[in-house]
Amino acid sequence: MTGGDVELRWCALTGTHAAADLRVLSPAEIARSTRFWSAEHAADFVRARAMLRHVLADRTGRRPDDLVFTEGKRGKPELSDRAVSFNLTHTRGLAVVAVAATGSLGVDVEAVDSGAVPVWLAPRVLTAREAAAAGTDRRRFLRYWVAKESYLKWLGSGLTIAPDTLETGLDTEGRAVVTEVEGGLRTGYLHHFDLGAGYVGAFVYDHHVPYSSPRPAEFHRTSGARG
């Protein structure tokens, strides 16, 4: 992988986690895990955060339990020294992290058969052109959804910007982009990635970059065991 590429890693979320996962988390992360309404959601949070730490440790050459996170512009999570850029997302059964050497990243993934993002939201999320193209096809709708969610996470704006004011399309060189309909916001470069029939995923980056299909994250047994 070169410095200009984006790396995608994933792990399954099953409502359980390994004992070693807790050993790499910070006290704040462990405390946060106790505030979920179900044990399964708490376990998925622990597993996803442990994956994030292992992936970033591989990229930075550090121990996963030595990584320090902070909030950057508009509350977007980042490493305290900004050694690499990253973004984490999760949906039912899956978590994905995107990592790059520099720049800003936004990533989103959705389970096709999950009811978390119903198609009836289309008029609030899609432009008229996009709604006509998607129709009642749930996968097509979700491709637009993850594109816009990724763009908003890339900007660090959350839902302060209405999704139906954003539009997907192609730039003059035929590259997939997300732009604001009125043209007031930066252009984000859109990349859809394959996670099999059950999921739809995308990330947005500062420019068009090469990337590979998401790979399983590696959890190193010896990480987090201080000696």
Short mmCIF file of C-alpha atoms in Angstrom, two decimals:
data_model
loop_
_atom_site.label_atom_id
_atom_site.label_comp_id
_atom_site.label_asym_id
_atom_site.label_seq_id
_atom_site.Cartn_x
_atom_site.Cartn_y
_atom_site.Cartn_z
CA MET A 1 0.00 0.00 0.00
CA THR A 2 1.36 3.42 -0.95
CA GLY A 3 1.00 6.66 1.01
CA GLY A 4 -1.72 7.95 -1.31
CA ASP A 5 -3.96 4.90 -1.06
CA VAL A 6 -6.92 4.30 1.24
CA GLU A 7 -6.99 1.06 3.23
CA LEU A 8 -10.30 -0.56 4.21
CA ARG A 9 -10.57 -3.13 7.00
CA TRP A 10 -13.62 -4.81 8.49
CA CYS A 11 -14.67 -7.07 11.35
CA ALA A 12 -17.87 -8.94 12.12
CA LEU A 13 -20.07 -7.68 14.95
CA THR A 14 -21.80 -10.58 16.66
CA GLY A 15 -22.91 -9.16 20.00
CA THR A 16 -19.83 -10.60 21.69
CA HIS A 17 -16.20 -9.58 22.09
CA ALA A 18 -12.94 -11.19 23.12
CA ALA A 19 -11.50 -10.59 26.58
CA ALA A 20 -8.38 -9.16 24.92
CA ASP A 21 -10.48 -6.46 23.24
CA LEU A 22 -11.08 -4.70 26.55
CA ARG A 23 -7.37 -4.67 27.36
CA VAL A 24 -6.56 -2.32 24.47
CA LEU A 25 -9.32 0.21 25.20
CA SER A 26 -8.93 3.40 27.20
CA PRO A 27 -10.82 3.95 30.46
CA ALA A 28 -13.08 6.42 28.63
CA GLU A 29 -13.95 3.82 25.97
CA ILE A 30 -14.66 1.19 28.62
CA ALA A 31 -16.86 3.64 30.51
CA ARG A 32 -18.74 4.45 27.30
CA SER A 33 -19.36 0.76 26.66
CA THR A 34 -21.33 0.55 29.92
CA ARG A 35 -23.86 3.12 28.75
CA PHE A 36 -25.41 1.06 25.95
CA TRP A 37 -28.94 -0.20 26.46
CA SER A 38 -28.07 -3.82 25.68
CA ALA A 39 -25.12 -6.11 26.34
CA GLU A 40 -24.96 -6.96 22.62
CA HIS A 41 -24.63 -3.32 21.57
CA ALA A 42 -21.98 -2.78 24.24
CA ALA A 43 -20.01 -5.79 23.01
CA ASP A 44 -20.21 -4.59 19.41
CA PHE A 45 -18.88 -1.18 20.49
CA VAL A 46 -15.95 -2.83 22.28
CA ARG A 47 -15.17 -5.04 19.28
CA ALA A 48 -15.31 -2.14 16.80
CA ARG A 49 -13.09 0.09 18.95
CA ALA A 50 -10.59 -2.73 19.44
CA MET A 51 -10.49 -3.27 15.68
CA LEU A 52 -9.88 0.44 15.12
CA ARG A 53 -6.98 0.41 17.56
CA HIS A 54 -5.39 -2.68 16.00
CA VAL A 55 -5.68 -1.30 12.47
CA LEU A 56 -4.21 2.07 13.46
CA ALA A 57 -1.46 0.36 15.44
CA ASP A 58 -0.45 -1.55 12.31
CA ARG A 59 -0.30 1.70 10.32
CA THR A 60 1.62 3.70 12.94
CA GLY A 61 3.90 1.01 14.40
CA ARG A 62 2.58 1.60 17.90
CA ARG A 63 0.79 -0.48 20.49
CA PRO A 64 -3.00 -0.34 20.15
CA ASP A 65 -3.39 0.57 23.83
CA ASP A 66 -0.93 3.48 23.48
CA LEU A 67 -2.98 5.33 20.87
CA VAL A 68 -4.59 8.55 22.07
CA PHE A 69 -7.72 9.92 20.43
CA THR A 70 -9.02 13.46 20.46
CA GLU A 71 -11.74 15.45 18.74
CA GLY A 72 -10.79 17.57 15.79
CA LYS A 73 -12.81 20.12 13.89
CA ARG A 74 -16.54 19.83 14.65
CA GLY A 75 -15.93 16.89 16.98
CA LYS A 76 -14.59 14.45 14.39
CA PRO A 77 -12.40 11.79 16.07
CA GLU A 78 -8.70 11.77 15.19
CA LEU A 79 -5.38 10.66 16.62
CA SER A 80 -3.87 13.26 18.94
CA ASP A 81 -0.76 13.57 16.75
CA ARG A 82 -2.65 13.11 13.46
CA ALA A 83 -0.21 10.38 12.44
CA VAL A 84 -2.80 9.01 10.01
CA SER A 85 -6.32 9.88 8.94
CA PHE A 86 -9.18 7.47 9.64
CA ASN A 87 -12.93 7.06 9.90
CA LEU A 88 -14.98 4.27 11.47
CA THR A 89 -18.50 3.11 10.67
CA HIS A 90 -20.72 0.23 11.69
CA THR A 91 -24.04 -1.31 10.87
CA ARG A 92 -25.81 -4.47 11.93
CA GLY A 93 -23.25 -7.27 11.92
CA LEU A 94 -20.28 -5.31 10.54
CA ALA A 95 -17.78 -2.54 11.29
CA VAL A 96 -15.48 -0.93 8.71
CA VAL A 97 -12.54 1.43 9.17
CA ALA A 98 -10.94 3.49 6.40
CA VAL A 99 -7.34 4.72 6.85
CA ALA A 100 -5.12 7.05 4.82
CA ALA A 101 -1.75 8.69 5.43
CA THR A 102 -3.13 12.22 5.17
CA GLY A 103 -6.26 14.18 4.35
CA SER A 104 -9.84 13.74 5.49
CA LEU A 105 -11.94 10.57 5.23
CA GLY A 106 -15.58 9.68 5.60
CA VAL A 107 -16.89 6.11 5.37
CA ASP A 108 -20.33 4.56 5.74
CA VAL A 109 -21.80 1.08 5.43
CA GLU A 110 -25.37 -0.18 5.69
CA ALA A 111 -26.92 -3.65 5.84
CA VAL A 112 -29.32 -4.08 2.94
CA ASP A 113 -31.86 -6.05 4.98
CA SER A 114 -31.74 -3.76 8.02
CA GLY A 115 -34.66 -1.45 8.71
CA ALA A 116 -32.41 1.25 10.17
CA VAL A 117 -32.62 3.32 6.97
CA PRO A 118 -36.13 2.90 5.47
CA VAL A 119 -36.75 3.68 1.80
CA TRP A 120 -39.58 6.07 2.73
CA LEU A 121 -36.85 8.52 3.76
CA ALA A 122 -35.94 8.97 0.09
CA PRO A 123 -37.81 12.29 -0.39
CA ARG A 124 -35.88 13.74 2.56
CA VAL A 125 -32.51 12.37 1.45
CA LEU A 126 -32.39 12.29 -2.36
CA THR A 127 -32.65 14.94 -5.03
CA ALA A 128 -35.46 14.56 -7.56
CA ARG A 129 -33.03 13.05 -10.09
CA GLU A 130 -31.70 10.54 -7.57
CA ALA A 131 -35.18 9.60 -6.35
CA ALA A 132 -36.30 8.91 -9.91
CA ALA A 133 -33.23 6.72 -10.51
CA ALA A 134 -33.62 4.79 -7.26
CA GLY A 135 -37.35 4.21 -7.43
CA THR A 136 -38.29 1.62 -4.81
CA ASP A 137 -35.03 -0.32 -5.16
CA ARG A 138 -33.58 -0.49 -1.65
CA ARG A 139 -29.99 -1.20 -2.73
CA ARG A 140 -29.97 1.76 -5.10
CA PHE A 141 -31.39 3.98 -2.38
CA LEU A 142 -28.71 2.82 0.06
CA ARG A 143 -25.95 3.54 -2.47
CA TYR A 144 -27.07 7.16 -2.42
CA TRP A 145 -27.44 7.09 1.37
CA VAL A 146 -23.92 5.81 2.09
CA ALA A 147 -22.48 8.27 -0.45
CA LYS A 148 -24.05 11.23 1.33
CA GLU A 149 -23.31 9.94 4.82
CA SER A 150 -19.68 9.45 3.83
CA TYR A 151 -19.55 12.96 2.40
CA LEU A 152 -20.97 14.49 5.58
CA LYS A 153 -18.51 12.54 7.70
CA TRP A 154 -15.69 13.64 5.37
CA LEU A 155 -16.71 17.26 5.93
CA GLY A 156 -17.18 16.63 9.64
CA SER A 157 -20.61 18.21 9.45
CA GLY A 158 -22.88 15.40 10.60
CA LEU A 159 -26.52 16.06 9.77
CA THR A 160 -26.18 19.85 10.01
CA ILE A 161 -26.42 19.80 6.20
CA ALA A 162 -29.61 18.39 4.68
CA PRO A 163 -28.79 15.31 2.56
CA ASP A 164 -31.25 16.34 -0.17
CA THR A 165 -29.11 19.42 -0.84
CA LEU A 166 -26.27 17.12 -1.87
CA GLU A 167 -26.06 15.26 -5.17
CA THR A 168 -23.91 12.45 -6.52
CA GLY A 169 -22.55 12.63 -10.06
CA LEU A 170 -19.40 12.68 -12.18
CA ASP A 171 -16.80 15.38 -12.59
CA THR A 172 -15.41 16.51 -15.96
CA GLU A 173 -13.00 13.57 -15.96
CA GLY A 174 -15.70 10.99 -15.24
CA ARG A 175 -14.83 10.47 -11.56
CA ALA A 176 -17.61 9.89 -9.04
CA VAL A 177 -18.19 12.88 -6.76
CA VAL A 178 -20.58 14.32 -4.20
CA THR A 179 -21.36 18.03 -4.45
CA GLU A 180 -23.82 20.51 -3.01
CA VAL A 181 -26.64 21.35 -5.41
CA GLU A 182 -26.05 25.09 -4.91
CA GLY A 183 -22.30 24.63 -5.27
CA GLY A 184 -21.30 26.19 -1.96
CA LEU A 185 -19.42 23.22 -0.46
CA ARG A 186 -16.25 21.40 -1.44
CA THR A 187 -16.40 18.51 -3.90
CA GLY A 188 -15.78 15.12 -2.31
CA TYR A 189 -14.51 12.16 -4.32
CA LEU A 190 -16.77 9.15 -3.96
CA HIS A 191 -15.64 5.52 -3.92
CA HIS A 192 -18.09 2.64 -3.55
CA PHE A 193 -16.69 -0.67 -2.30
CA ASP A 194 -17.91 -4.26 -2.33
CA LEU A 195 -18.86 -6.07 0.87
CA GLY A 196 -20.95 -8.83 -0.65
CA ALA A 197 -24.68 -9.01 -1.31
CA GLY A 198 -25.69 -8.09 2.23
CA TYR A 199 -24.05 -4.66 2.50
CA VAL A 200 -23.57 -1.37 0.68
CA GLY A 201 -20.50 0.75 1.46
CA ALA A 202 -18.75 3.92 0.31
CA PHE A 203 -16.05 6.33 1.34
CA VAL A 204 -15.30 9.94 0.40
CA TYR A 205 -11.79 11.35 0.21
CA ASP A 206 -10.08 14.59 -0.81
CA HIS A 207 -9.34 13.25 -4.29
CA HIS A 208 -9.74 10.10 -6.36
CA VAL A 209 -7.45 7.36 -4.99
CA PRO A 210 -6.68 3.70 -5.63
CA TYR A 211 -8.07 1.28 -3.07
CA SER A 212 -8.60 -2.45 -2.62
CA SER A 213 -11.64 -4.38 -1.45
CA PRO A 214 -12.01 -4.35 2.34
CA ARG A 215 -9.92 -6.97 4.14
CA PRO A 216 -10.54 -8.57 7.55
CA ALA A 217 -8.85 -6.74 10.40
CA GLU A 218 -6.13 -8.54 12.31
CA PHE A 219 -6.34 -8.74 16.10
CA HIS A 220 -2.89 -9.45 17.52
CA ARG A 221 -2.94 -11.65 20.61
CA THR A 222 0.05 -10.04 22.28
CA SER A 223 -1.18 -6.45 21.89
CA GLY A 224 -2.32 -4.74 25.05
CA ALA A 225 -0.42 -7.06 27.41
CA ARG A 226 1.93 -4.74 29.22
CA GLY A 227 5.07 -6.26 30.61
#
